[in-house]
CSV table of N, CA and C in Angstrom, one decimal:
chain,number,residue,atom,x,y,z
Y,44,MET,N,-4.7,12.7,4.5
Y,44,MET,CA,-3.3,12.8,4.1
Y,44,MET,C,-2.4,13.2,5.3
Y,45,ALA,N,-2.9,14.0,6.2
Y,45,ALA,CA,-2.1,14.4,7.4
Y,45,ALA,C,-1.8,13.3,8.3
Y,46,ASN,N,-2.5,12.2,8.3
Y,46,ASN,CA,-2.3,11.1,9.2
Y,46,ASN,C,-1.4,10.0,8.6
Y,47,VAL,N,-0.9,10.2,7.4
Y,47,VAL,CA,0.0,9.2,6.8
Y,47,VAL,C,1.3,9.8,6.3
Y,48,LYS,N,2.3,9.0,6.1
Y,48,LYS,CA,3.6,9.5,5.8
Y,48,LYS,C,3.7,10.0,4.3
Y,49,THR,N,3.1,9.2,3.3
Y,49,THR,CA,3.3,9.6,1.9
Y,49,THR,C,2.0,9.5,1.2
Y,50,PRO,N,1.9,10.1,0.0
Y,50,PRO,CA,0.7,10.0,-0.8
Y,50,PRO,C,0.4,8.5,-1.2
Y,51,GLY,N,1.5,7.7,-1.3
Y,51,GLY,CA,1.3,6.3,-1.6
Y,51,GLY,C,0.6,5.6,-0.4
Y,52,ASP,N,1.0,6.0,0.8
Y,52,ASP,CA,0.3,5.4,1.9
Y,52,ASP,C,-1.1,5.8,2.0
Y,53,ALA,N,-1.4,7.0,1.6
Y,53,ALA,CA,-2.8,7.5,1.6
Y,53,ALA,C,-3.6,6.7,0.6
Y,54,TYR,N,-3.0,6.4,-0.5
Y,54,TYR,CA,-3.7,5.6,-1.5
Y,54,TYR,C,-4.0,4.2,-1.0
Y,55,MET,N,-3.0,3.6,-0.3
Y,55,MET,CA,-3.1,2.3,0.2
Y,55,MET,C,-4.1,2.2,1.3
Y,56,CYS,N,-4.3,3.3,2.1
Y,56,CYS,CA,-5.3,3.3,3.1
Y,56,CYS,C,-6.7,3.2,2.5
Y,57,PHE,N,-6.9,4.0,1.4
Y,57,PHE,CA,-8.2,4.0,0.7
Y,57,PHE,C,-8.4,2.6,0.1
Y,58,ARG,N,-7.4,2.1,-0.6
Y,58,ARG,CA,-7.5,0.8,-1.3
Y,58,ARG,C,-7.8,-0.4,-0.3
Y,59,VAL,N,-7.0,-0.4,0.7
Y,59,VAL,CA,-7.2,-1.5,1.7
Y,59,VAL,C,-8.6,-1.4,2.3
Y,60,GLY,N,-9.1,-0.1,2.5
Y,60,GLY,CA,-10.4,0.1,3.0
Y,60,GLY,C,-11.5,-0.4,2.1
Y,61,GLN,N,-11.3,-0.2,0.8
Y,61,GLN,CA,-12.2,-0.7,-0.2
Y,61,GLN,C,-12.2,-2.3,-0.2
Y,62,LEU,N,-11.0,-2.9,-0.2
Y,62,LEU,CA,-11.0,-4.3,-0.3
Y,62,LEU,C,-11.5,-5.0,1.0
Y,63,ALA,N,-11.3,-4.3,2.2
Y,63,ALA,CA,-11.7,-4.9,3.4
Y,63,ALA,C,-13.1,-4.4,3.8
Y,64,SER,N,-13.7,-3.5,3.0
Y,64,SER,CA,-15.0,-2.9,3.4
Y,64,SER,C,-15.0,-2.3,4.7
Y,65,LYS,N,-13.9,-1.5,4.9
Y,65,LYS,CA,-13.8,-0.7,6.2
Y,65,LYS,C,-13.6,0.8,5.9
Y,66,PRO,N,-14.1,1.6,6.8
Y,66,PRO,CA,-13.9,3.1,6.6
Y,66,PRO,C,-12.4,3.4,6.6
Y,67,VAL,N,-12.1,4.4,5.9
Y,67,VAL,CA,-10.7,4.8,5.8
Y,67,VAL,C,-10.1,5.2,7.2
Y,68,GLU,N,-11.0,5.7,8.1
Y,68,GLU,CA,-10.5,6.0,9.4
Y,68,GLU,C,-10.0,4.8,10.2
Y,69,VAL,N,-10.7,3.7,10.0
Y,69,VAL,CA,-10.3,2.4,10.6
Y,69,VAL,C,-9.0,2.0,10.1
Y,70,VAL,N,-8.8,2.1,8.8
Y,70,VAL,CA,-7.6,1.6,8.1
Y,70,VAL,C,-6.4,2.5,8.6
Y,71,THR,N,-6.7,3.8,8.6
Y,71,THR,CA,-5.6,4.8,9.0
Y,71,THR,C,-5.2,4.5,10.5
Y,72,LYS,N,-6.1,4.2,11.3
Y,72,LYS,CA,-5.8,3.8,12.7
Y,72,LYS,C,-4.9,2.6,12.8
Y,73,GLU,N,-5.3,1.6,12.0
Y,73,GLU,CA,-4.5,0.3,11.9
Y,73,GLU,C,-3.1,0.6,11.3
Y,74,TYR,N,-3.0,1.5,10.3
Y,74,TYR,CA,-1.8,1.9,9.7
Y,74,TYR,C,-0.9,2.6,10.7
Y,75,GLN,N,-1.4,3.5,11.5
Y,75,GLN,CA,-0.6,4.2,12.6
Y,75,GLN,C,0.0,3.2,13.6
Y,76,GLY,N,-0.7,2.2,13.9
Y,76,GLY,CA,-0.2,1.2,14.9
Y,76,GLY,C,0.7,0.1,14.3
Y,77,ASN,N,0.7,-0.1,13.0
Y,77,ASN,CA,1.4,-1.2,12.4
Y,77,ASN,C,2.2,-0.8,11.2
Y,78,LYS,N,2.4,0.5,10.9
Y,78,LYS,CA,3.1,0.8,9.7
Y,78,LYS,C,4.4,0.2,9.5
Y,79,GLY,N,5.1,-0.1,10.5
Y,79,GLY,CA,6.5,-0.7,10.4
Y,79,GLY,C,6.4,-2.2,10.0
Y,80,LYS,N,5.3,-2.8,10.1
Y,80,LYS,CA,5.1,-4.2,9.8
Y,80,LYS,C,4.7,-4.5,8.4
Y,81,GLY,N,4.3,-3.5,7.6
Y,81,GLY,CA,4.0,-3.7,6.2
Y,81,GLY,C,2.5,-3.8,6.0
Y,82,TRP,N,2.1,-3.6,4.7
Y,82,TRP,CA,0.7,-3.5,4.3
Y,82,TRP,C,0.1,-4.9,4.4
Y,83,GLY,N,0.8,-6.0,4.2
Y,83,GLY,CA,0.2,-7.3,4.3
Y,83,GLY,C,-0.3,-7.6,5.7
Y,84,VAL,N,0.4,-7.1,6.8
Y,84,VAL,CA,0.0,-7.3,8.1
Y,84,VAL,C,-1.2,-6.4,8.4
Y,85,ILE,N,-1.2,-5.2,7.9
Y,85,ILE,CA,-2.3,-4.3,8.1
Y,85,ILE,C,-3.6,-4.9,7.4
Y,86,ALA,N,-3.4,-5.4,6.2
Y,86,ALA,CA,-4.6,-6.0,5.5
Y,86,ALA,C,-5.1,-7.2,6.3
Y,87,LYS,N,-4.2,-8.0,6.7
Y,87,LYS,CA,-4.7,-9.2,7.5
Y,87,LYS,C,-5.4,-8.8,8.8
Y,88,ASN,N,-4.9,-7.8,9.5
Y,88,ASN,CA,-5.6,-7.4,10.7
Y,88,ASN,C,-7.0,-6.8,10.4
Y,89,LEU,N,-7.2,-6.3,9.2
Y,89,LEU,CA,-8.5,-5.8,8.8
Y,89,LEU,C,-9.4,-6.8,8.2
Y,90,GLY,N,-9.0,-8.0,8.2
Y,90,GLY,CA,-9.9,-9.1,7.7
Y,90,GLY,C,-9.6,-9.6,6.3
Y,91,ILE,N,-8.6,-9.1,5.6
Y,91,ILE,CA,-8.3,-9.6,4.3
Y,91,ILE,C,-7.4,-10.8,4.5
Y,92,LYS,N,-7.9,-12.0,4.2
Y,92,LYS,CA,-7.2,-13.2,4.5
Y,92,LYS,C,-6.1,-13.5,3.5
Y,93,PRO,N,-4.9,-13.9,4.0
Y,93,PRO,CA,-3.8,-14.3,3.1
Y,93,PRO,C,-4.3,-15.4,2.2
Y,94,GLY,N,-3.9,-15.2,0.9
Y,94,GLY,CA,-4.3,-16.2,-0.1
Y,94,GLY,C,-5.6,-15.9,-0.8
Y,95,SER,N,-6.4,-14.9,-0.2
Y,95,SER,CA,-7.7,-14.6,-0.8
Y,95,SER,C,-7.4,-13.8,-2.1
Y,96,LYS,N,-8.5,-13.6,-2.9
Y,96,LYS,CA,-8.4,-12.8,-4.1
Y,96,LYS,C,-8.0,-11.4,-3.8
Y,97,GLU,N,-8.6,-10.9,-2.7
Y,97,GLU,CA,-8.3,-9.5,-2.3
Y,97,GLU,C,-6.9,-9.3,-1.9
Y,98,PHE,N,-6.4,-10.3,-1.2
Y,98,PHE,CA,-5.0,-10.2,-0.7
Y,98,PHE,C,-4.0,-10.2,-1.9
Y,99,HIS,N,-4.3,-11.1,-2.9
Y,99,HIS,CA,-3.4,-11.2,-4.1
Y,99,HIS,C,-3.5,-9.9,-4.9
Y,100,GLU,N,-4.7,-9.3,-5.0
Y,100,GLU,CA,-4.9,-8.1,-5.7
Y,100,GLU,C,-4.0,-7.0,-5.0
Y,101,LEU,N,-4.1,-6.9,-3.7
Y,101,LEU,CA,-3.3,-5.9,-3.0
Y,101,LEU,C,-1.8,-6.1,-3.2
Y,102,LYS,N,-1.4,-7.4,-3.1
Y,102,LYS,CA,0.1,-7.7,-3.3
Y,102,LYS,C,0.5,-7.2,-4.7
Y,103,ARG,N,-0.3,-7.5,-5.7
Y,103,ARG,CA,0.0,-7.1,-7.1
Y,103,ARG,C,0.1,-5.5,-7.2
Y,104,GLU,N,-0.8,-4.8,-6.5
Y,104,GLU,CA,-0.7,-3.4,-6.5
Y,104,GLU,C,0.5,-2.9,-5.8
Y,105,ILE,N,0.9,-3.5,-4.7
Y,105,ILE,CA,2.1,-3.1,-4.0
Y,105,ILE,C,3.3,-3.3,-4.9
Y,106,LEU,N,3.4,-4.5,-5.5
Y,106,LEU,CA,4.6,-4.8,-6.3
Y,106,LEU,C,4.6,-3.8,-7.5
Y,107,MET,N,3.5,-3.5,-8.1
Y,107,MET,CA,3.5,-2.6,-9.2
Y,107,MET,C,4.0,-1.2,-8.8
Y,108,ARG,N,3.5,-0.7,-7.6
Y,108,ARG,CA,4.0,0.6,-7.1
Y,108,ARG,C,5.5,0.6,-6.9
Y,109,MET,N,6.0,-0.5,-6.3
Y,109,MET,CA,7.4,-0.6,-6.0
Y,109,MET,C,8.2,-0.6,-7.3
Y,110,THR,N,7.8,-1.3,-8.3
Y,110,THR,CA,8.4,-1.4,-9.6
Y,110,THR,C,8.4,0.0,-10.3
Y,111,LEU,N,7.3,0.7,-10.3
Y,111,LEU,CA,7.2,2.0,-10.9
Y,111,LEU,C,8.1,3.0,-10.2
Y,112,ALA,N,8.2,2.9,-8.8
Y,112,ALA,CA,9.1,3.8,-8.1
Y,112,ALA,C,10.6,3.5,-8.4
Y,113,ARG,N,10.9,2.3,-8.6
Y,113,ARG,CA,12.3,1.9,-8.9
Y,113,ARG,C,12.6,2.4,-10.3
Y,114,GLU,N,11.7,2.2,-11.2
Y,114,GLU,CA,12.0,2.7,-12.6
Y,114,GLU,C,12.1,4.2,-12.7
Y,115,LYS,N,11.2,4.8,-12.0
Y,115,LYS,CA,11.3,6.3,-11.9
Y,115,LYS,C,12.6,6.8,-11.3
Y,116,GLY,N,13.0,6.1,-10.3
Y,116,GLY,CA,14.3,6.5,-9.7
Y,116,GLY,C,15.5,6.3,-10.6
Y,117,ARG,N,15.4,5.2,-11.4
Y,117,ARG,CA,16.5,4.9,-12.4
Y,117,ARG,C,16.5,5.9,-13.5
Y,118,GLY,N,15.4,6.3,-13.9
Y,118,GLY,CA,15.3,7.3,-14.9
Y,118,GLY,C,15.9,8.7,-14.5
Y,119,LYS,N,15.7,9.1,-13.3
Y,119,LYS,CA,16.2,10.3,-12.8
Y,119,LYS,C,17.8,10.2,-12.7
Y,120,ALA,N,18.2,9.1,-12.2
Y,120,ALA,CA,19.7,8.9,-12.0
Y,120,ALA,C,20.3,8.9,-13.4
Y,121,LYS,N,19.7,8.2,-14.4
Y,121,LYS,CA,20.3,8.1,-15.7
Y,121,LYS,C,20.4,9.4,-16.3
Y,122,GLY,N,19.3,10.3,-16.2
Y,122,GLY,CA,19.3,11.6,-16.8
Y,122,GLY,C,20.4,12.5,-16.2
Y,123,LYS,N,20.7,12.3,-15.0
Y,123,LYS,CA,21.8,13.2,-14.3
Y,123,LYS,C,23.2,12.9,-14.9
Y,124,ASN,N,23.4,11.6,-15.3
Y,124,ASN,CA,24.7,11.2,-15.7
Y,124,ASN,C,24.9,11.6,-17.2
Y,125,GLU,N,23.9,11.9,-17.9
Y,125,GLU,CA,24.1,12.2,-19.3
Y,125,GLU,C,24.4,13.6,-19.6
């Protein structure tokens, strides 16, 4: 956790490591060097080929996380206005 920015990034390091069959330390090092480029680039650099089953699974997880974060944010804002 100390080597990543958010708990979500820590999860993604573990998940990408699982999908790429790489140790989390390798994924974390790749994350540190390419975090501004996005998880798709990191996954590709670690051997998860674009268009593969693993790549699509990762994209679904990223989209789901983004959707949940947006919905959570809307819920908080809505509650403040009531």
